[in-house]
PDB file of C-alpha atoms in Angstrom:
ATOM      1  CA  UNK A  23       0.000   0.000   0.000  1.00 48.00           C
ATOM      2  CA  UNK A  24       2.797   2.334   0.883  1.00 49.00           C
ATOM      3  CA  UNK A  25       4.436   1.623  -2.427  1.00 49.00           C
ATOM      4  CA  UNK A  26       1.151   2.423  -4.192  1.00 48.00           C
ATOM      5  CA  UNK A  27       0.758   5.679  -2.314  1.00 49.00           C
ATOM      6  CA  UNK A  28       4.314   6.667  -3.124  1.00 47.00           C
ATOM      7  CA  UNK A  29       3.708   5.846  -6.779  1.00 46.00           C
ATOM      8  CA  UNK A  30       0.578   7.943  -6.711  1.00 44.00           C
ATOM      9  CA  UNK A  31       2.433  10.754  -4.987  1.00 45.00           C
ATOM     10  CA  UNK A  32       5.168  10.635  -7.601  1.00 44.00           C
ATOM     11  CA  UNK A  33       2.946  10.450 -10.672  1.00 47.00           C
ATOM     12  CA  UNK A  34       0.072  12.796  -9.720  1.00 46.00           C
ATOM     13  CA  UNK A  35       1.947  16.116 -10.265  1.00 51.00           C
ATOM     14  CA  UNK A  36       2.823  15.044 -13.825  1.00 52.00           C
ATOM     15  CA  UNK A  37      -0.859  14.761 -14.669  1.00 51.00           C
ATOM     16  CA  UNK A  38      -1.213  18.577 -14.364  1.00 46.00           C
ATOM     17  CA  UNK A  39       1.619  19.412 -16.771  1.00 53.00           C
ATOM     18  CA  UNK A  40      -0.498  19.329 -19.998  1.00 54.00           C
ATOM     19  CA  UNK A  41      -3.114  21.549 -18.318  1.00 49.00           C
ATOM     20  CA  UNK A  42      -0.428  23.966 -17.180  1.00 52.00           C
ATOM     21  CA  UNK A  43       0.902  24.204 -20.702  1.00 57.00           C
ATOM     22  CA  UNK A  44      -2.574  24.999 -22.059  1.00 52.00           C
ATOM     23  CA  UNK A  45      -3.065  27.704 -19.438  1.00 49.00           C
ATOM     24  CA  UNK A  46       0.331  29.236 -20.265  1.00 56.00           C
ATOM     25  CA  UNK A  47      -0.468  29.248 -23.971  1.00 55.00           C
ATOM     26  CA  UNK A  48      -3.855  30.897 -23.354  1.00 50.00           C
ATOM     27  CA  UNK A  49      -2.231  33.634 -21.261  1.00 50.00           C
ATOM     28  CA  UNK A  50       0.438  34.241 -23.900  1.00 52.00           C
ATOM     29  CA  UNK A  51      -2.232  34.436 -26.613  1.00 49.00           C
ATOM     30  CA  UNK A  52      -4.248  36.929 -24.586  1.00 48.00           C
ATOM     31  CA  UNK A  53      -1.173  39.110 -24.072  1.00 48.00           C
ATOM     32  CA  UNK A  54      -0.364  38.977 -27.796  1.00 50.00           C
ATOM     33  CA  UNK A  55      -3.894  39.970 -28.803  1.00 44.00           C
ATOM     34  CA  UNK A  56      -3.920  42.784 -26.263  1.00 47.00           C
ATOM     35  CA  UNK A  57      -0.593  43.998 -27.592  1.00 48.00           C
ATOM     36  CA  UNK A  58      -1.938  44.125 -31.153  1.00 50.00           C
ATOM     37  CA  UNK A  59      -4.737  46.432 -30.103  1.00 49.00           C
ATOM     38  CA  UNK A  60      -8.405  46.329 -30.981  1.00 49.00           C
ATOM     39  CA  UNK A  61     -10.725  48.702 -32.780  1.00 55.00           C
ATOM     40  CA  UNK A  62     -10.706  51.135 -29.878  1.00 55.00           C
ATOM     41  CA  UNK A  63      -6.944  51.612 -30.156  1.00 57.00           C
ATOM     42  CA  UNK A  64      -6.453  51.497 -33.923  1.00 61.00           C
ATOM     43  CA  UNK A  65      -3.486  53.691 -34.854  1.00 69.00           C
ATOM     44  CA  UNK A  66      -4.094  53.534 -38.623  1.00 69.00           C
ATOM     45  CA  UNK A  67      -4.116  57.156 -39.872  1.00 71.00           C
ATOM     46  CA  UNK A  68      -7.380  58.402 -41.335  1.00 63.00           C
ATOM     47  CA  UNK A  69      -7.323  59.261 -45.050  1.00 66.00           C
ATOM     48  CA  UNK A  70      -6.777  62.981 -45.752  1.00 64.00           C
ATOM     49  CA  UNK A  71      -9.883  65.114 -46.143  1.00 69.00           C
ATOM     50  CA  UNK A  72     -10.302  66.080 -49.790  1.00 74.00           C
ATOM     51  CA  UNK A  73     -10.954  69.776 -50.497  1.00 84.00           C
ATOM     52  CA  UNK A  74     -14.346  70.765 -51.848  1.00 91.00           C
ATOM     53  CA  UNK A  75     -14.724  72.157 -55.350  1.00 91.00           C
ATOM     54  CA  UNK A  76     -15.186  75.629 -53.857  1.00 92.00           C
ATOM     55  CA  UNK A  77     -11.989  75.320 -51.811  1.00 94.00           C
ATOM     56  CA  UNK A  78      -9.977  74.041 -54.784  1.00 95.00           C
ATOM     57  CA  UNK A  79     -11.339  76.866 -56.928  1.00 97.00           C
ATOM     58  CA  UNK A  80     -10.520  79.571 -54.370  1.00 97.00           C
ATOM     59  CA  UNK A  81      -6.991  78.237 -53.865  1.00 96.00           C
ATOM     60  CA  UNK A  82      -6.129  79.131 -57.472  1.00 97.00           C
ATOM     61  CA  UNK A  83      -6.207  82.825 -56.538  1.00 96.00           C
ATOM     62  CA  UNK A  84      -2.897  82.451 -54.723  1.00 94.00           C
ATOM     63  CA  UNK A  85      -1.268  79.774 -56.889  1.00 95.00           C
ATOM     64  CA  UNK A  86       2.295  80.671 -57.862  1.00 92.00           C
ATOM     65  CA  UNK A  87       3.000  79.560 -61.411  1.00 89.00           C
ATOM     66  CA  UNK A  88       6.538  78.499 -62.176  1.00 84.00           C
ATOM     67  CA  UNK A  89       7.372  80.515 -65.287  1.00 88.00           C
ATOM     68  CA  UNK A  90       5.139  83.557 -65.785  1.00 95.00           C
ATOM     69  CA  UNK A  91       3.605  86.186 -63.517  1.00 95.00           C
ATOM     70  CA  UNK A  92      -0.157  86.089 -63.136  1.00 96.00           C
ATOM     71  CA  UNK A  93      -2.021  89.037 -61.618  1.00 96.00           C
ATOM     72  CA  UNK A  94      -5.570  90.007 -60.750  1.00 96.00           C
ATOM     73  CA  UNK A  95      -6.783  86.425 -60.446  1.00 97.00           C
ATOM     74  CA  UNK A  96     -10.403  86.002 -59.441  1.00 98.00           C
ATOM     75  CA  UNK A  97     -12.203  82.678 -59.071  1.00 98.00           C
ATOM     76  CA  UNK A  98     -15.889  81.841 -58.928  1.00 97.00           C
ATOM     77  CA  UNK A  99     -17.551  78.481 -58.450  1.00 97.00           C
ATOM     78  CA  UNK A 100     -20.445  78.868 -60.871  1.00 97.00           C
ATOM     79  CA  UNK A 101     -23.317  76.681 -59.672  1.00 96.00           C
ATOM     80  CA  UNK A 102     -24.976  76.376 -63.059  1.00 97.00           C
ATOM     81  CA  UNK A 103     -27.801  73.888 -63.541  1.00 97.00           C
ATOM     82  CA  UNK A 104     -30.666  73.105 -65.880  1.00 97.00           C
ATOM     83  CA  UNK A 105     -32.945  75.294 -63.772  1.00 97.00           C
ATOM     84  CA  UNK A 106     -30.327  78.013 -63.243  1.00 97.00           C
ATOM     85  CA  UNK A 107     -28.215  78.147 -66.433  1.00 98.00           C
ATOM     86  CA  UNK A 108     -25.145  80.359 -66.760  1.00 98.00           C
ATOM     87  CA  UNK A 109     -25.235  82.673 -69.779  1.00 98.00           C
ATOM     88  CA  UNK A 110     -21.979  82.607 -71.731  1.00 98.00           C
ATOM     89  CA  UNK A 111     -20.649  86.205 -72.073  1.00 97.00           C
ATOM     90  CA  UNK A 112     -21.059  87.898 -75.484  1.00 95.00           C
ATOM     91  CA  UNK A 113     -23.315  85.045 -76.640  1.00 96.00           C
ATOM     92  CA  UNK A 114     -26.853  83.831 -76.142  1.00 95.00           C
ATOM     93  CA  UNK A 115     -25.668  80.344 -75.233  1.00 97.00           C
ATOM     94  CA  UNK A 116     -25.720  78.825 -71.777  1.00 98.00           C
ATOM     95  CA  UNK A 117     -24.038  76.105 -69.746  1.00 97.00           C
ATOM     96  CA  UNK A 118     -25.967  74.028 -67.255  1.00 97.00           C
ATOM     97  CA  UNK A 119     -23.313  72.308 -65.156  1.00 97.00           C
ATOM     98  CA  UNK A 120     -21.166  73.730 -62.323  1.00 97.00           C
ATOM     99  CA  UNK A 121     -17.596  74.868 -62.987  1.00 98.00           C
ATOM    100  CA  UNK A 122     -14.726  76.872 -61.553  1.00 98.00           C
ATOM    101  CA  UNK A 123     -14.330  80.110 -63.512  1.00 98.00           C
ATOM    102  CA  UNK A 124     -10.848  81.637 -63.346  1.00 98.00           C
ATOM    103  CA  UNK A 125     -10.117  85.130 -64.680  1.00 98.00           C
ATOM    104  CA  UNK A 126      -6.686  86.733 -64.672  1.00 98.00           C
ATOM    105  CA  UNK A 127      -3.868  88.441 -66.533  1.00 97.00           C
ATOM    106  CA  UNK A 128      -0.708  86.574 -67.505  1.00 97.00           C
ATOM    107  CA  UNK A 129       2.493  88.427 -68.333  1.00 95.00           C
ATOM    108  CA  UNK A 130       5.343  87.260 -70.535  1.00 92.00           C
ATOM    109  CA  UNK A 131       7.276  90.396 -69.472  1.00 93.00           C
ATOM    110  CA  UNK A 132       6.678  93.777 -67.847  1.00 92.00           C
ATOM    111  CA  UNK A 133       5.023  95.203 -70.979  1.00 92.00           C
ATOM    112  CA  UNK A 134       2.739  92.216 -71.482  1.00 94.00           C
ATOM    113  CA  UNK A 135      -0.917  91.944 -70.422  1.00 96.00           C
ATOM    114  CA  UNK A 136      -2.668  88.800 -71.610  1.00 97.00           C
ATOM    115  CA  UNK A 137      -6.172  88.478 -70.201  1.00 97.00           C
ATOM    116  CA  UNK A 138      -7.474  84.925 -70.000  1.00 98.00           C
ATOM    117  CA  UNK A 139     -10.333  82.812 -68.697  1.00 98.00           C
ATOM    118  CA  UNK A 140     -10.061  79.186 -67.604  1.00 98.00           C
ATOM    119  CA  UNK A 141     -13.219  77.125 -67.075  1.00 98.00           C
ATOM    120  CA  UNK A 142     -12.745  73.948 -65.070  1.00 98.00           C
ATOM    121  CA  UNK A 143     -15.514  71.313 -64.880  1.00 98.00           C
ATOM    122  CA  UNK A 144     -16.074  69.816 -61.447  1.00 97.00           C
ATOM    123  CA  UNK A 145     -13.800  66.834 -60.848  1.00 95.00           C
ATOM    124  CA  UNK A 146     -16.494  64.206 -61.469  1.00 96.00           C
ATOM    125  CA  UNK A 147     -17.027  65.503 -65.022  1.00 97.00           C
ATOM    126  CA  UNK A 148     -13.512  66.359 -66.185  1.00 98.00           C
ATOM    127  CA  UNK A 149     -12.338  64.198 -69.108  1.00 98.00           C
ATOM    128  CA  UNK A 150      -8.675  64.541 -68.149  1.00 98.00           C
ATOM    129  CA  UNK A 151      -7.919  66.830 -71.126  1.00 98.00           C
ATOM    130  CA  UNK A 152      -7.065  70.493 -71.764  1.00 98.00           C
ATOM    131  CA  UNK A 153      -8.177  72.683 -74.698  1.00 97.00           C
ATOM    132  CA  UNK A 154      -7.275  76.244 -75.701  1.00 95.00           C
ATOM    133  CA  UNK A 155      -8.425  78.876 -78.174  1.00 94.00           C
ATOM    134  CA  UNK A 156      -7.938  82.538 -79.132  1.00 91.00           C
ATOM    135  CA  UNK A 157      -9.663  85.119 -81.324  1.00 85.00           C
ATOM    136  CA  UNK A 158      -8.870  85.411 -85.033  1.00 81.00           C
ATOM    137  CA  UNK A 159      -7.610  88.285 -87.164  1.00 83.00           C
ATOM    138  CA  UNK A 160      -6.038  91.077 -85.152  1.00 85.00           C
ATOM    139  CA  UNK A 161      -8.884  91.084 -82.644  1.00 86.00           C
ATOM    140  CA  UNK A 162      -8.087  91.281 -78.980  1.00 92.00           C
ATOM    141  CA  UNK A 163     -10.941  89.552 -77.194  1.00 93.00           C
ATOM    142  CA  UNK A 164     -11.799  86.274 -75.504  1.00 95.00           C
ATOM    143  CA  UNK A 165     -13.629  83.813 -77.754  1.00 94.00           C
ATOM    144  CA  UNK A 166     -16.323  82.835 -75.288  1.00 97.00           C
ATOM    145  CA  UNK A 167     -18.251  80.701 -77.753  1.00 96.00           C
ATOM    146  CA  UNK A 168     -15.339  78.319 -78.339  1.00 96.00           C
ATOM    147  CA  UNK A 169     -14.335  78.458 -74.675  1.00 97.00           C
ATOM    148  CA  UNK A 170     -17.835  77.270 -73.746  1.00 98.00           C
ATOM    149  CA  UNK A 171     -17.913  74.658 -76.533  1.00 97.00           C
ATOM    150  CA  UNK A 172     -14.786  72.983 -75.154  1.00 98.00           C
ATOM    151  CA  UNK A 173     -16.151  73.176 -71.630  1.00 98.00           C
ATOM    152  CA  UNK A 174     -19.414  71.477 -72.615  1.00 98.00           C
ATOM    153  CA  UNK A 175     -17.305  68.539 -73.813  1.00 98.00           C
ATOM    154  CA  UNK A 176     -15.803  68.319 -70.296  1.00 98.00           C
ATOM    155  CA  UNK A 177     -12.408  69.794 -71.157  1.00 98.00           C
ATOM    156  CA  UNK A 178     -10.491  72.142 -68.912  1.00 98.00           C
ATOM    157  CA  UNK A 179     -10.991  75.070 -71.296  1.00 98.00           C
ATOM    158  CA  UNK A 180      -8.918  78.244 -71.666  1.00 98.00           C
ATOM    159  CA  UNK A 181      -9.105  81.308 -73.919  1.00 97.00           C
ATOM    160  CA  UNK A 182      -7.241  84.639 -74.065  1.00 96.00           C
ATOM    161  CA  UNK A 183      -7.361  88.058 -75.733  1.00 94.00           C
ATOM    162  CA  UNK A 184      -4.052  87.839 -77.647  1.00 93.00           C
ATOM    163  CA  UNK A 185      -2.444  90.303 -75.258  1.00 95.00           C
ATOM    164  CA  UNK A 186      -4.439  93.390 -76.197  1.00 94.00           C
ATOM    165  CA  UNK A 187      -7.983  94.734 -76.323  1.00 92.00           C
ATOM    166  CA  UNK A 188      -9.560  95.543 -79.688  1.00 91.00           C
ATOM    167  CA  UNK A 189     -12.456  94.625 -81.942  1.00 84.00           C
ATOM    168  CA  UNK A 190     -12.660  93.545 -85.564  1.00 80.00           C
ATOM    169  CA  UNK A 191      -9.568  94.343 -87.561  1.00 83.00           C
ATOM    170  CA  UNK A 192      -8.513  97.403 -85.586  1.00 88.00           C
ATOM    171  CA  UNK A 193      -4.733  97.500 -85.325  1.00 90.00           C
ATOM    172  CA  UNK A 194      -4.150 100.768 -83.514  1.00 93.00           C
ATOM    173  CA  UNK A 195      -3.226  98.770 -80.425  1.00 93.00           C
ATOM    174  CA  UNK A 196       0.076  97.873 -82.118  1.00 94.00           C
ATOM    175  CA  UNK A 197       1.298 101.489 -82.433  1.00 94.00           C
ATOM    176  CA  UNK A 198       2.367 103.938 -79.750  1.00 94.00           C
ATOM    177  CA  UNK A 199       1.742 107.495 -81.020  1.00 94.00           C
ATOM    178  CA  UNK A 200       3.667 108.991 -78.095  1.00 95.00           C
ATOM    179  CA  UNK A 201       6.906 107.315 -79.149  1.00 95.00           C
ATOM    180  CA  UNK A 202       5.916 106.887 -82.787  1.00 95.00           C
ATOM    181  CA  UNK A 203       6.975 103.266 -82.630  1.00 96.00           C
ATOM    182  CA  UNK A 204       5.460  99.820 -82.787  1.00 96.00           C
ATOM    183  CA  UNK A 205       4.573  98.005 -79.565  1.00 95.00           C
ATOM    184  CA  UNK A 206       6.766  95.037 -80.319  1.00 95.00           C
ATOM    185  CA  UNK A 207       6.024  93.089 -77.139  1.00 94.00           C
ATOM    186  CA  UNK A 208       2.273  93.247 -77.797  1.00 94.00           C
ATOM    187  CA  UNK A 209       2.829  92.265 -81.422  1.00 94.00           C
ATOM    188  CA  UNK A 210       4.868  89.202 -80.413  1.00 94.00           C
ATOM    189  CA  UNK A 211       2.200  88.231 -77.863  1.00 94.00           C
ATOM    190  CA  UNK A 212      -0.474  88.526 -80.560  1.00 91.00           C
ATOM    191  CA  UNK A 213       1.542  86.571 -83.119  1.00 89.00           C
ATOM    192  CA  UNK A 214       2.002  83.445 -80.975  1.00 87.00           C
ATOM    193  CA  UNK A 215       3.534  84.024 -77.545  1.00 93.00           C
ATOM    194  CA  UNK A 216       0.237  84.691 -75.746  1.00 94.00           C
ATOM    195  CA  UNK A 217      -0.933  81.170 -76.484  1.00 92.00           C
ATOM    196  CA  UNK A 218       2.238  79.662 -75.032  1.00 93.00           C
ATOM    197  CA  UNK A 219       2.003  81.781 -71.882  1.00 96.00           C
ATOM    198  CA  UNK A 220      -1.627  80.979 -71.083  1.00 96.00           C
ATOM    199  CA  UNK A 221      -1.124  77.299 -71.932  1.00 95.00           C
ATOM    200  CA  UNK A 222       1.678  77.029 -69.378  1.00 96.00           C
ATOM    201  CA  UNK A 223      -0.342  78.929 -66.764  1.00 97.00           C
ATOM    202  CA  UNK A 224      -3.580  77.107 -67.556  1.00 98.00           C
ATOM    203  CA  UNK A 225      -2.046  73.638 -67.331  1.00 97.00           C
ATOM    204  CA  UNK A 226      -0.514  74.433 -63.951  1.00 97.00           C
ATOM    205  CA  UNK A 227      -3.838  75.731 -62.639  1.00 98.00           C
ATOM    206  CA  UNK A 228      -5.617  72.687 -64.023  1.00 98.00           C
ATOM    207  CA  UNK A 229      -3.157  70.335 -62.323  1.00 97.00           C
ATOM    208  CA  UNK A 230      -3.572  72.208 -59.027  1.00 97.00           C
ATOM    209  CA  UNK A 231      -7.382  72.127 -59.201  1.00 97.00           C
ATOM    210  CA  UNK A 232      -7.671  68.402 -59.949  1.00 97.00           C
ATOM    211  CA  UNK A 233      -4.447  67.282 -58.208  1.00 96.00           C
ATOM    212  CA  UNK A 234      -3.688  65.680 -61.557  1.00 96.00           C
ATOM    213  CA  UNK A 235      -2.123  67.052 -64.744  1.00 97.00           C
ATOM    214  CA  UNK A 236      -4.074  66.861 -68.024  1.00 98.00           C
ATOM    215  CA  UNK A 237      -3.202  63.789 -70.077  1.00 97.00           C
ATOM    216  CA  UNK A 238      -3.716  65.495 -73.441  1.00 97.00           C
ATOM    217  CA  UNK A 239      -3.846  69.111 -74.665  1.00 96.00           C
ATOM    218  CA  UNK A 240      -5.485  70.518 -77.800  1.00 95.00           C
ATOM    219  CA  UNK A 241      -5.816  73.835 -79.619  1.00 92.00           C
ATOM    220  CA  UNK A 242      -8.803  74.922 -81.702  1.00 89.00           C
ATOM    221  CA  UNK A 243      -8.754  78.082 -83.842  1.00 71.00           C
ATOM    222  CA  UNK A 244      -8.820  79.574 -87.326  1.00 64.00           C
ATOM    223  CA  UNK A 245      -7.609  82.701 -89.184  1.00 61.00           C
ATOM    224  CA  UNK A 246      -4.849  84.326 -87.104  1.00 58.00           C
ATOM    225  CA  UNK A 247      -6.001  82.096 -84.264  1.00 49.00           C
ATOM    226  CA  UNK A 248      -4.574  79.164 -86.234  1.00 52.00           C
ATOM    227  CA  UNK A 249      -0.881  80.165 -85.971  1.00 53.00           C
ATOM    228  CA  UNK A 250      -1.292  80.360 -82.192  1.00 49.00           C
ATOM    229  CA  UNK A 251      -1.016  76.583 -82.119  1.00 51.00           C
ATOM    230  CA  UNK A 252       2.721  77.056 -82.649  1.00 47.00           C
ATOM    231  CA  UNK A 253       2.955  78.700 -79.253  1.00 49.00           C
ATOM    232  CA  UNK A 254       0.890  76.144 -77.350  1.00 52.00           C
TER     233      UNK A 254
END
């Protein structure tokens, strides 16, 4: 009997070893899970808040372009709709979708003043492309009809006044009676440089507005507006 009791006394503690191992593993697992953290302690950073169309539009007022000076920039988020259409200036046409309207003056040099407008569809509608135009002949005005036509096709659309203000075939803008000399800087802007300047500025504004550069760029014009493509 004594031998049996001793055998029992010697073997009984070993019966608890598997249980002890299970308990130890459960505790270790609990510590590991606690260390990983649950939903209440999730350290994953939240995605950045995307700016609204109005905020992106307003930010273009202070955008610093890399190559040319831009002054007098104003921006308006035009909330056009089918029930509240926006009338295209100098035309009877309308647009019925919201867009960011940018107006400003780009300068190739101190004597240069190239007025432009850039119409940017809201991000959901933009086709990823950029289109430009200018007025024909020697006219110095923004071609709103073509500007709006490109916009209706969901392009980021830009137009300019060739670097001077005039109507029809008036060419007095090219001559300075005070100095009895030609205004060569304005003439060069009209010939082709204005298109290059506003294309550079417009693409940078487009990229800033959408946080993505346009994939393709196009030019649409005729008469003297046609040679502007060389400066795009």
